[in-house]
Coordinates of C-alpha atoms in Angstrom, one line a residue:
M3 CA 0.0 0.0 0.0
H4 CA 1.1 3.6 -0.7
H5 CA -0.7 5.4 2.1
L6 CA 2.1 8.0 2.6
T7 CA 2.3 8.8 -1.0
A8 CA -1.5 9.2 -1.2
L9 CA -1.3 11.6 1.8
V10 CA 1.4 13.7 0.1
T11 CA -0.7 13.7 -3.1
L12 CA -3.7 15.0 -1.2
L13 CA -1.5 17.6 0.5
A14 CA -0.1 18.8 -2.9
I15 CA -3.7 19.1 -4.2
A16 CA -4.7 21.0 -1.1
F17 CA -1.8 23.4 -1.6
Y18 CA -2.8 23.9 -5.2
F19 CA -6.4 24.6 -4.1
F20 CA -5.0 27.2 -1.6
T21 CA -3.2 28.9 -4.5
S22 CA -6.5 29.1 -6.4
I23 CA -8.2 30.8 -3.4
N24 CA -5.2 33.1 -3.1
V25 CA -5.7 34.2 -6.7
S26 CA -9.4 34.9 -6.0
R27 CA -8.5 37.0 -2.9
A28 CA -5.8 38.9 -4.9
R29 CA -8.4 39.7 -7.6
T30 CA -10.7 41.2 -4.9
R31 CA -7.9 43.0 -3.1
T32 CA -6.4 44.5 -6.2
G33 CA -9.6 45.1 -8.2
V34 CA -8.6 43.0 -11.2
K35 CA -11.9 41.9 -12.7
V36 CA -12.6 38.6 -14.5
P37 CA -11.5 37.7 -17.2
A38 CA -8.5 40.0 -17.0
M39 CA -5.2 38.2 -16.3
S40 CA -3.1 41.2 -15.6
G41 CA -3.4 44.7 -14.2
H42 CA -1.8 44.8 -10.7
P43 CA 1.6 43.3 -9.7
D44 CA 0.2 41.6 -6.6
F45 CA -2.4 39.9 -8.6
E46 CA 0.0 38.9 -11.3
R47 CA 2.4 37.3 -8.8
A48 CA -0.5 35.4 -7.2
F49 CA -1.6 34.2 -10.6
R50 CA 1.9 33.1 -11.6
I51 CA 2.3 31.2 -8.3
Q52 CA -0.8 29.3 -9.1
M53 CA 0.1 28.7 -12.7
N54 CA 3.6 27.6 -12.0
T55 CA 2.4 25.2 -9.4
L56 CA 0.0 23.8 -12.0
E57 CA 2.8 23.6 -14.5
W58 CA 4.9 21.5 -12.2
M59 CA 2.1 19.1 -11.0
P60 CA 2.2 16.9 -14.2
I61 CA 5.9 16.5 -13.6
F62 CA 5.7 15.9 -9.9
L63 CA 2.7 13.7 -9.4
P64 CA 3.5 10.9 -11.9
A65 CA 7.2 10.9 -10.7
L66 CA 6.0 10.7 -7.1
W67 CA 3.8 7.7 -7.7
L68 CA 6.2 5.9 -10.0
F69 CA 9.0 6.4 -7.4
A70 CA 6.6 5.0 -4.7
I71 CA 5.7 2.0 -6.7
Y72 CA 9.1 1.1 -7.9
I73 CA 11.3 2.2 -5.0
S74 CA 9.6 3.1 -1.7
D75 CA 6.4 4.7 -0.5
A76 CA 8.2 6.3 2.5
I77 CA 11.0 7.8 0.5
A78 CA 8.7 9.0 -2.2
A79 CA 6.5 10.7 0.5
G80 CA 9.5 12.2 2.1
I81 CA 10.8 13.7 -1.1
G82 CA 7.2 14.8 -1.9
V83 CA 7.0 16.7 1.4
V84 CA 10.2 18.5 0.3
W85 CA 8.5 19.4 -3.0
I86 CA 5.6 20.8 -1.0
I87 CA 7.9 22.8 1.3
G88 CA 9.6 24.1 -1.8
R89 CA 6.3 25.2 -3.2
I90 CA 5.5 27.0 0.1
V91 CA 8.9 28.7 0.1
Y92 CA 8.2 29.7 -3.6
F93 CA 4.8 31.0 -2.6
I94 CA 6.2 33.1 0.3
G95 CA 9.1 34.5 -1.8
Y96 CA 7.2 35.2 -5.0
S97 CA 4.3 36.9 -3.0
Q98 CA 6.8 39.4 -1.8
A99 CA 8.7 40.0 -5.0
A100 CA 9.4 38.1 -8.3
A101 CA 13.1 38.2 -7.5
K102 CA 12.6 36.2 -4.3
R103 CA 11.1 33.1 -6.0
G104 CA 14.4 31.4 -6.7
P105 CA 15.1 29.4 -3.5
G106 CA 11.6 27.8 -3.4
F107 CA 11.8 27.0 -7.1
G108 CA 15.1 25.4 -6.7
I109 CA 14.0 23.2 -3.8
Q110 CA 10.9 21.9 -5.6
A111 CA 12.7 21.4 -8.9
L112 CA 15.4 19.3 -7.2
A113 CA 12.8 17.2 -5.4
A114 CA 10.9 16.7 -8.7
V115 CA 14.0 15.8 -10.5
A116 CA 15.0 13.3 -7.8
L117 CA 11.7 11.6 -8.0
W118 CA 11.8 11.5 -11.8
A119 CA 15.4 10.2 -12.0
G120 CA 14.8 7.7 -9.2
A121 CA 11.7 6.4 -10.9
L122 CA 13.4 6.3 -14.3
G123 CA 16.4 4.4 -12.9
A124 CA 14.2 1.9 -11.1
V125 CA 12.0 1.2 -14.2
V126 CA 15.1 0.8 -16.5
L127 CA 16.8 -1.6 -13.9
R128 CA 13.7 -3.8 -13.8
M129 CA 13.6 -4.0 -17.6
V130 CA 17.1 -5.4 -17.9

């Protein structure tokens, strides 16, 4: 069973939902009306946080699950928590200024790459 990986998946989805709510709040706070996608820097940063999280989820989630299946549920979940922490650091930094998004981006990117590379290696090793 992959209970830990399932829990991390649900936490990642909850974080993404939180970023969606944050965009809605930023629209209200800054007066950016639907369907506009720009107009105030605070709104634009909130929107980019949400979109960047969405852009990474198709990389992160399959890699997380394949790593869990082929290597270890606990290790996959641990690296998945690091990915979520990276996304939170990214959220905090980017909310303040675009120039502060780098550390969080790096943390989550390294976690995603570790999951992907681990899963790829495990799959290839099982094939030979």
